[in-house]
Amino acid sequence: KKKSKKMTIIQTNEFKDGMKVIIENNLCEILEHQFHKPGKGQAVMRVKYKNLITSQVLDKTFKTGESVEKADIEITKMQFLYSEEKILVFMNSNTFEQINIEKNLIEEKIKWMKEGDEYEISIWEEKIVNVEIQNFIEMEISETEPGFKGDTSTNTLKEAVLSNGIEIKVPLFIEAGDVVKVDTRNCEYQNRVNK
């Protein structure tokens, strides 16, 4: 049975990027919001949001004074134990309770995740809706063409494969075995990490 909980209602002027809200009974994250005042008529708030259940990105316009329910999300830290065919198995480090998360929920993120590391799991209405991974991860280059010693220009890039199999573009001086910092949101090289 569902616990009855009090709803938190937020007005359009309280919107923030990254806020989790309920739009049409779906859990959504506000990606961008823009206050727009036409010459005549009522000011509106234009919102670009992502449905966290289906991963669709949608747009909606709210009139001033409209409100939405703020999503009541519980965030729990869990340790990633191992991966099976269609699921990842996590464990709550406090209760030792194990949960399974379907791989298709977190798609691309899986490649960045390491067994044994802790991740923040977002739970909404007793459903797991998100696994938060770091924006920046350090990872070793497993293969790339040999670097050119004298070439330190960062403008020319070459292909490289990270140890998790993801291909990225790196500057010419990077060699296999180097550890680099990568932005997991767009797979962009940030810098070399000297170990």
PDB file of C-alpha atoms in Angstrom:
ATOM      1  CA  LYS A   1       0.000   0.000   0.000  1.00  0.00           C
ATOM      2  CA  LYS A   2       1.187   3.473  -0.787  1.00  0.00           C
ATOM      3  CA  LYS A   3       2.247   5.782   1.969  1.00  0.00           C
ATOM      4  CA  SER A   4       0.231   8.938   1.747  1.00  0.00           C
ATOM      5  CA  LYS A   5       2.619  11.810   1.500  1.00  0.00           C
ATOM      6  CA  LYS A   6       2.112  15.468   1.410  1.00  0.00           C
ATOM      7  CA  MET A   7       2.586  17.012  -1.976  1.00  0.00           C
ATOM      8  CA  THR A   8       4.958  19.859  -2.494  1.00  0.00           C
ATOM      9  CA  ILE A   9       3.512  22.247  -5.041  1.00  0.00           C
ATOM     10  CA  ILE A  10       5.826  24.653  -6.823  1.00  0.00           C
ATOM     11  CA  GLN A  11       4.881  27.689  -8.843  1.00  0.00           C
ATOM     12  CA  THR A  12       6.430  28.371 -12.230  1.00  0.00           C
ATOM     13  CA  ASN A  13       8.556  31.183 -10.763  1.00  0.00           C
ATOM     14  CA  GLU A  14      10.261  28.628  -8.499  1.00  0.00           C
ATOM     15  CA  PHE A  15      11.436  26.447 -11.382  1.00  0.00           C
ATOM     16  CA  LYS A  16      15.135  25.650 -11.511  1.00  0.00           C
ATOM     17  CA  ASP A  17      17.095  23.701 -14.100  1.00  0.00           C
ATOM     18  CA  GLY A  18      17.655  20.167 -12.876  1.00  0.00           C
ATOM     19  CA  MET A  19      14.555  20.207 -10.677  1.00  0.00           C
ATOM     20  CA  LYS A  20      12.504  17.002 -10.684  1.00  0.00           C
ATOM     21  CA  VAL A  21       8.774  17.567 -11.053  1.00  0.00           C
ATOM     22  CA  ILE A  22       5.625  15.651 -11.984  1.00  0.00           C
ATOM     23  CA  ILE A  23       4.198  16.627 -15.387  1.00  0.00           C
ATOM     24  CA  GLU A  24       1.154  14.691 -16.578  1.00  0.00           C
ATOM     25  CA  ASN A  25       1.777  12.010 -13.922  1.00  0.00           C
ATOM     26  CA  ASN A  26       5.292  11.401 -15.178  1.00  0.00           C
ATOM     27  CA  LEU A  27       8.511  12.065 -13.395  1.00  0.00           C
ATOM     28  CA  CYS A  28      10.374  14.765 -15.315  1.00  0.00           C
ATOM     29  CA  GLU A  29      13.503  16.837 -14.977  1.00  0.00           C
ATOM     30  CA  ILE A  30      13.495  20.473 -15.997  1.00  0.00           C
ATOM     31  CA  LEU A  31      16.350  20.971 -18.468  1.00  0.00           C
ATOM     32  CA  GLU A  32      15.782  24.626 -19.322  1.00  0.00           C
ATOM     33  CA  HIS A  33      13.177  27.191 -18.408  1.00  0.00           C
ATOM     34  CA  GLN A  34      12.672  30.606 -19.838  1.00  0.00           C
ATOM     35  CA  PHE A  35      10.388  33.401 -18.756  1.00  0.00           C
ATOM     36  CA  HIS A  36       8.718  34.884 -21.782  1.00  0.00           C
ATOM     37  CA  LYS A  37       6.581  38.004 -21.857  1.00  0.00           C
ATOM     38  CA  PRO A  38       4.828  38.686 -25.117  1.00  0.00           C
ATOM     39  CA  GLY A  39       3.900  42.272 -26.003  1.00  0.00           C
ATOM     40  CA  LYS A  40       0.298  41.721 -25.065  1.00  0.00           C
ATOM     41  CA  GLY A  41      -1.175  39.094 -22.869  1.00  0.00           C
ATOM     42  CA  GLN A  42       0.099  36.952 -20.112  1.00  0.00           C
ATOM     43  CA  ALA A  43       3.696  36.102 -19.365  1.00  0.00           C
ATOM     44  CA  VAL A  44       4.511  32.427 -19.709  1.00  0.00           C
ATOM     45  CA  MET A  45       7.255  30.086 -18.640  1.00  0.00           C
ATOM     46  CA  ARG A  46       8.628  27.938 -21.430  1.00  0.00           C
ATOM     47  CA  VAL A  47      10.056  24.714 -20.146  1.00  0.00           C
ATOM     48  CA  LYS A  48      12.118  22.073 -21.855  1.00  0.00           C
ATOM     49  CA  TYR A  49      11.994  18.913 -19.820  1.00  0.00           C
ATOM     50  CA  LYS A  50      12.993  15.274 -19.946  1.00  0.00           C
ATOM     51  CA  ASN A  51      10.597  12.509 -19.051  1.00  0.00           C
ATOM     52  CA  LEU A  52      12.814  10.392 -16.791  1.00  0.00           C
ATOM     53  CA  ILE A  53      10.684   7.306 -17.366  1.00  0.00           C
ATOM     54  CA  THR A  54      10.834   7.309 -21.184  1.00  0.00           C
ATOM     55  CA  SER A  55      13.910   9.581 -21.669  1.00  0.00           C
ATOM     56  CA  GLN A  56      11.922  11.736 -24.127  1.00  0.00           C
ATOM     57  CA  VAL A  57      12.730  15.446 -24.199  1.00  0.00           C
ATOM     58  CA  LEU A  58       9.610  17.593 -24.492  1.00  0.00           C
ATOM     59  CA  ASP A  59       8.497  21.215 -24.321  1.00  0.00           C
ATOM     60  CA  LYS A  60       5.660  22.736 -22.379  1.00  0.00           C
ATOM     61  CA  THR A  61       4.473  26.268 -21.777  1.00  0.00           C
ATOM     62  CA  PHE A  62       3.093  27.179 -18.367  1.00  0.00           C
ATOM     63  CA  LYS A  63       0.997  30.250 -17.702  1.00  0.00           C
ATOM     64  CA  THR A  64       1.842  32.443 -14.754  1.00  0.00           C
ATOM     65  CA  GLY A  65       0.246  31.073 -11.641  1.00  0.00           C
ATOM     66  CA  GLU A  66       0.203  27.487 -12.867  1.00  0.00           C
ATOM     67  CA  SER A  67       1.966  25.040 -10.630  1.00  0.00           C
ATOM     68  CA  VAL A  68       3.341  21.517 -10.694  1.00  0.00           C
ATOM     69  CA  GLU A  69       4.023  18.953  -8.048  1.00  0.00           C
ATOM     70  CA  LYS A  70       7.619  18.655  -7.003  1.00  0.00           C
ATOM     71  CA  ALA A  71       8.748  15.042  -7.229  1.00  0.00           C
ATOM     72  CA  ASP A  72       9.341  13.435  -3.901  1.00  0.00           C
ATOM     73  CA  ILE A  73      12.524  11.571  -4.704  1.00  0.00           C
ATOM     74  CA  GLU A  74      14.479   9.518  -2.288  1.00  0.00           C
ATOM     75  CA  ILE A  75      18.191   9.275  -2.997  1.00  0.00           C
ATOM     76  CA  THR A  76      20.061   6.275  -1.677  1.00  0.00           C
ATOM     77  CA  LYS A  77      23.725   5.473  -2.076  1.00  0.00           C
ATOM     78  CA  MET A  78      24.254   1.972  -3.341  1.00  0.00           C
ATOM     79  CA  GLN A  79      27.228  -0.106  -4.325  1.00  0.00           C
ATOM     80  CA  PHE A  80      27.314  -1.562  -7.818  1.00  0.00           C
ATOM     81  CA  LEU A  81      28.059  -5.274  -7.324  1.00  0.00           C
ATOM     82  CA  TYR A  82      27.948  -6.852 -10.773  1.00  0.00           C
ATOM     83  CA  SER A  83      26.210  -6.900 -14.101  1.00  0.00           C
ATOM     84  CA  GLU A  84      24.124  -9.703 -15.598  1.00  0.00           C
ATOM     85  CA  GLU A  85      22.534 -10.059 -19.008  1.00  0.00           C
ATOM     86  CA  LYS A  86      19.764  -7.475 -18.628  1.00  0.00           C
ATOM     87  CA  ILE A  87      20.241  -6.149 -15.122  1.00  0.00           C
ATOM     88  CA  LEU A  88      22.760  -4.549 -12.821  1.00  0.00           C
ATOM     89  CA  VAL A  89      22.832  -5.669  -9.215  1.00  0.00           C
ATOM     90  CA  PHE A  90      23.291  -3.051  -6.500  1.00  0.00           C
ATOM     91  CA  MET A  91      23.516  -3.325  -2.741  1.00  0.00           C
ATOM     92  CA  ASN A  92      22.526  -0.865  -0.068  1.00  0.00           C
ATOM     93  CA  SER A  93      25.675  -0.554   2.038  1.00  0.00           C
ATOM     94  CA  ASN A  94      23.678   0.072   5.227  1.00  0.00           C
ATOM     95  CA  THR A  95      20.977  -2.587   5.005  1.00  0.00           C
ATOM     96  CA  PHE A  96      22.842  -4.998   2.662  1.00  0.00           C
ATOM     97  CA  GLU A  97      19.596  -5.294   0.741  1.00  0.00           C
ATOM     98  CA  GLN A  98      20.193  -6.008  -2.941  1.00  0.00           C
ATOM     99  CA  ILE A  99      18.238  -4.525  -5.796  1.00  0.00           C
ATOM    100  CA  ASN A 100      18.250  -5.111  -9.527  1.00  0.00           C
ATOM    101  CA  ILE A 101      18.171  -2.261 -11.999  1.00  0.00           C
ATOM    102  CA  GLU A 102      17.275  -2.904 -15.600  1.00  0.00           C
ATOM    103  CA  LYS A 103      20.077  -1.960 -17.947  1.00  0.00           C
ATOM    104  CA  ASN A 104      17.808  -0.164 -20.380  1.00  0.00           C
ATOM    105  CA  LEU A 105      16.983   2.353 -17.649  1.00  0.00           C
ATOM    106  CA  ILE A 106      20.530   3.644 -17.571  1.00  0.00           C
ATOM    107  CA  GLU A 107      21.676   2.723 -21.091  1.00  0.00           C
ATOM    108  CA  GLU A 108      24.828   4.646 -21.894  1.00  0.00           C
ATOM    109  CA  LYS A 109      25.883   5.184 -18.306  1.00  0.00           C
ATOM    110  CA  ILE A 110      26.705   1.527 -17.749  1.00  0.00           C
ATOM    111  CA  LYS A 111      29.945   1.819 -19.704  1.00  0.00           C
ATOM    112  CA  TRP A 112      31.210   4.398 -17.216  1.00  0.00           C
ATOM    113  CA  MET A 113      30.335   2.422 -14.120  1.00  0.00           C
ATOM    114  CA  LYS A 114      32.803   0.362 -12.123  1.00  0.00           C
ATOM    115  CA  GLU A 115      31.912  -2.654 -10.028  1.00  0.00           C
ATOM    116  CA  GLY A 116      32.485  -1.931  -6.356  1.00  0.00           C
ATOM    117  CA  ASP A 117      31.884   1.831  -6.689  1.00  0.00           C
ATOM    118  CA  GLU A 118      29.020   3.599  -4.957  1.00  0.00           C
ATOM    119  CA  TYR A 119      26.363   5.468  -6.915  1.00  0.00           C
ATOM    120  CA  GLU A 120      23.393   7.594  -5.991  1.00  0.00           C
ATOM    121  CA  ILE A 121      20.146   5.856  -6.902  1.00  0.00           C
ATOM    122  CA  SER A 122      16.999   7.981  -7.198  1.00  0.00           C
ATOM    123  CA  ILE A 123      13.789   6.274  -6.162  1.00  0.00           C
ATOM    124  CA  TRP A 124      10.363   7.712  -6.918  1.00  0.00           C
ATOM    125  CA  GLU A 125       7.106   6.007  -5.933  1.00  0.00           C
ATOM    126  CA  GLU A 126       9.193   2.948  -5.051  1.00  0.00           C
ATOM    127  CA  LYS A 127      10.513   2.799  -8.620  1.00  0.00           C
ATOM    128  CA  ILE A 128      14.146   3.321  -9.453  1.00  0.00           C
ATOM    129  CA  VAL A 129      14.292   6.207 -11.880  1.00  0.00           C
ATOM    130  CA  ASN A 130      17.899   7.221 -12.108  1.00  0.00           C
ATOM    131  CA  VAL A 131      21.460   6.258 -11.321  1.00  0.00           C
ATOM    132  CA  GLU A 132      23.677   9.289 -10.964  1.00  0.00           C
ATOM    133  CA  ILE A 133      27.188   8.909 -12.329  1.00  0.00           C
ATOM    134  CA  GLN A 134      29.965  11.439 -12.009  1.00  0.00           C
ATOM    135  CA  ASN A 135      30.236  14.033 -14.737  1.00  0.00           C
ATOM    136  CA  PHE A 136      33.981  13.460 -14.964  1.00  0.00           C
ATOM    137  CA  ILE A 137      35.705  10.113 -14.832  1.00  0.00           C
ATOM    138  CA  GLU A 138      39.373   9.198 -15.084  1.00  0.00           C
ATOM    139  CA  MET A 139      40.051   6.304 -17.380  1.00  0.00           C
ATOM    140  CA  GLU A 140      42.972   4.658 -19.107  1.00  0.00           C
ATOM    141  CA  ILE A 141      43.474   4.792 -22.869  1.00  0.00           C
ATOM    142  CA  SER A 142      43.674   1.222 -24.127  1.00  0.00           C
ATOM    143  CA  GLU A 143      44.593   1.989 -27.711  1.00  0.00           C
ATOM    144  CA  THR A 144      45.478   4.911 -29.915  1.00  0.00           C
ATOM    145  CA  GLU A 145      48.088   5.653 -32.565  1.00  0.00           C
ATOM    146  CA  PRO A 146      51.516   6.418 -31.103  1.00  0.00           C
ATOM    147  CA  GLY A 147      51.877   9.970 -29.837  1.00  0.00           C
ATOM    148  CA  PHE A 148      54.240  12.500 -31.373  1.00  0.00           C
ATOM    149  CA  LYS A 149      56.674  13.642 -28.739  1.00  0.00           C
ATOM    150  CA  GLY A 150      57.081  17.185 -29.946  1.00  0.00           C
ATOM    151  CA  ASP A 151      53.441  17.764 -30.742  1.00  0.00           C
ATOM    152  CA  THR A 152      51.666  19.377 -27.831  1.00  0.00           C
ATOM    153  CA  SER A 153      49.027  21.148 -29.884  1.00  0.00           C
ATOM    154  CA  THR A 154      45.580  20.316 -28.581  1.00  0.00           C
ATOM    155  CA  ASN A 155      43.810  21.440 -31.742  1.00  0.00           C
ATOM    156  CA  THR A 156      44.557  18.314 -33.737  1.00  0.00           C
ATOM    157  CA  LEU A 157      42.734  15.305 -32.380  1.00  0.00           C
ATOM    158  CA  LYS A 158      43.002  11.585 -33.063  1.00  0.00           C
ATOM    159  CA  GLU A 159      40.821   8.604 -32.245  1.00  0.00           C
ATOM    160  CA  ALA A 160      41.443   6.680 -29.040  1.00  0.00           C
ATOM    161  CA  VAL A 161      39.681   3.836 -27.278  1.00  0.00           C
ATOM    162  CA  LEU A 162      39.179   3.937 -23.525  1.00  0.00           C
ATOM    163  CA  SER A 163      39.515   0.854 -21.357  1.00  0.00           C
ATOM    164  CA  ASN A 164      35.703   0.633 -21.241  1.00  0.00           C
ATOM    165  CA  GLY A 165      35.522   0.420 -25.043  1.00  0.00           C
ATOM    166  CA  ILE A 166      34.189   3.932 -25.655  1.00  0.00           C
ATOM    167  CA  GLU A 167      35.877   5.832 -28.487  1.00  0.00           C
ATOM    168  CA  ILE A 168      36.864   9.420 -27.880  1.00  0.00           C
ATOM    169  CA  LYS A 169      39.015  12.022 -29.583  1.00  0.00           C
ATOM    170  CA  VAL A 170      42.252  12.999 -27.841  1.00  0.00           C
ATOM    171  CA  PRO A 171      45.193  15.321 -28.584  1.00  0.00           C
ATOM    172  CA  LEU A 172      48.122  13.842 -30.514  1.00  0.00           C
ATOM    173  CA  PHE A 173      50.460  13.612 -27.508  1.00  0.00           C
ATOM    174  CA  ILE A 174      48.223  11.136 -25.665  1.00  0.00           C
ATOM    175  CA  GLU A 175      49.475   7.547 -25.752  1.00  0.00           C
ATOM    176  CA  ALA A 176      48.048   4.146 -24.876  1.00  0.00           C
ATOM    177  CA  GLY A 177      48.350   3.630 -21.133  1.00  0.00           C
ATOM    178  CA  ASP A 178      47.803   7.323 -20.333  1.00  0.00           C
ATOM    179  CA  VAL A 179      45.006   8.077 -17.915  1.00  0.00           C
ATOM    180  CA  VAL A 180      42.698  10.841 -19.087  1.00  0.00           C
ATOM    181  CA  LYS A 181      39.773  12.716 -17.621  1.00  0.00           C
ATOM    182  CA  VAL A 182      36.601  12.434 -19.705  1.00  0.00           C
ATOM    183  CA  ASP A 183      33.250  14.200 -19.500  1.00  0.00           C
ATOM    184  CA  THR A 184      30.708  11.357 -19.320  1.00  0.00           C
ATOM    185  CA  ARG A 185      27.897  13.571 -20.628  1.00  0.00           C
ATOM    186  CA  ASN A 186      29.414  14.084 -24.075  1.00  0.00           C
ATOM    187  CA  CYS A 187      32.455  11.735 -24.079  1.00  0.00           C
ATOM    188  CA  GLU A 188      34.824  14.678 -24.451  1.00  0.00           C
ATOM    189  CA  TYR A 189      38.459  14.571 -23.414  1.00  0.00           C
ATOM    190  CA  GLN A 190      39.283  17.060 -20.651  1.00  0.00           C
ATOM    191  CA  ASN A 191      42.932  16.553 -19.775  1.00  0.00           C
ATOM    192  CA  ARG A 192      45.639  13.996 -19.106  1.00  0.00           C
ATOM    193  CA  VAL A 193      45.943  12.827 -15.518  1.00  0.00           C
ATOM    194  CA  ASN A 194      49.516  12.242 -14.429  1.00  0.00           C
ATOM    195  CA  LYS A 195      49.661   9.141 -12.315  1.00  0.00           C
TER     196      LYS A 195
END
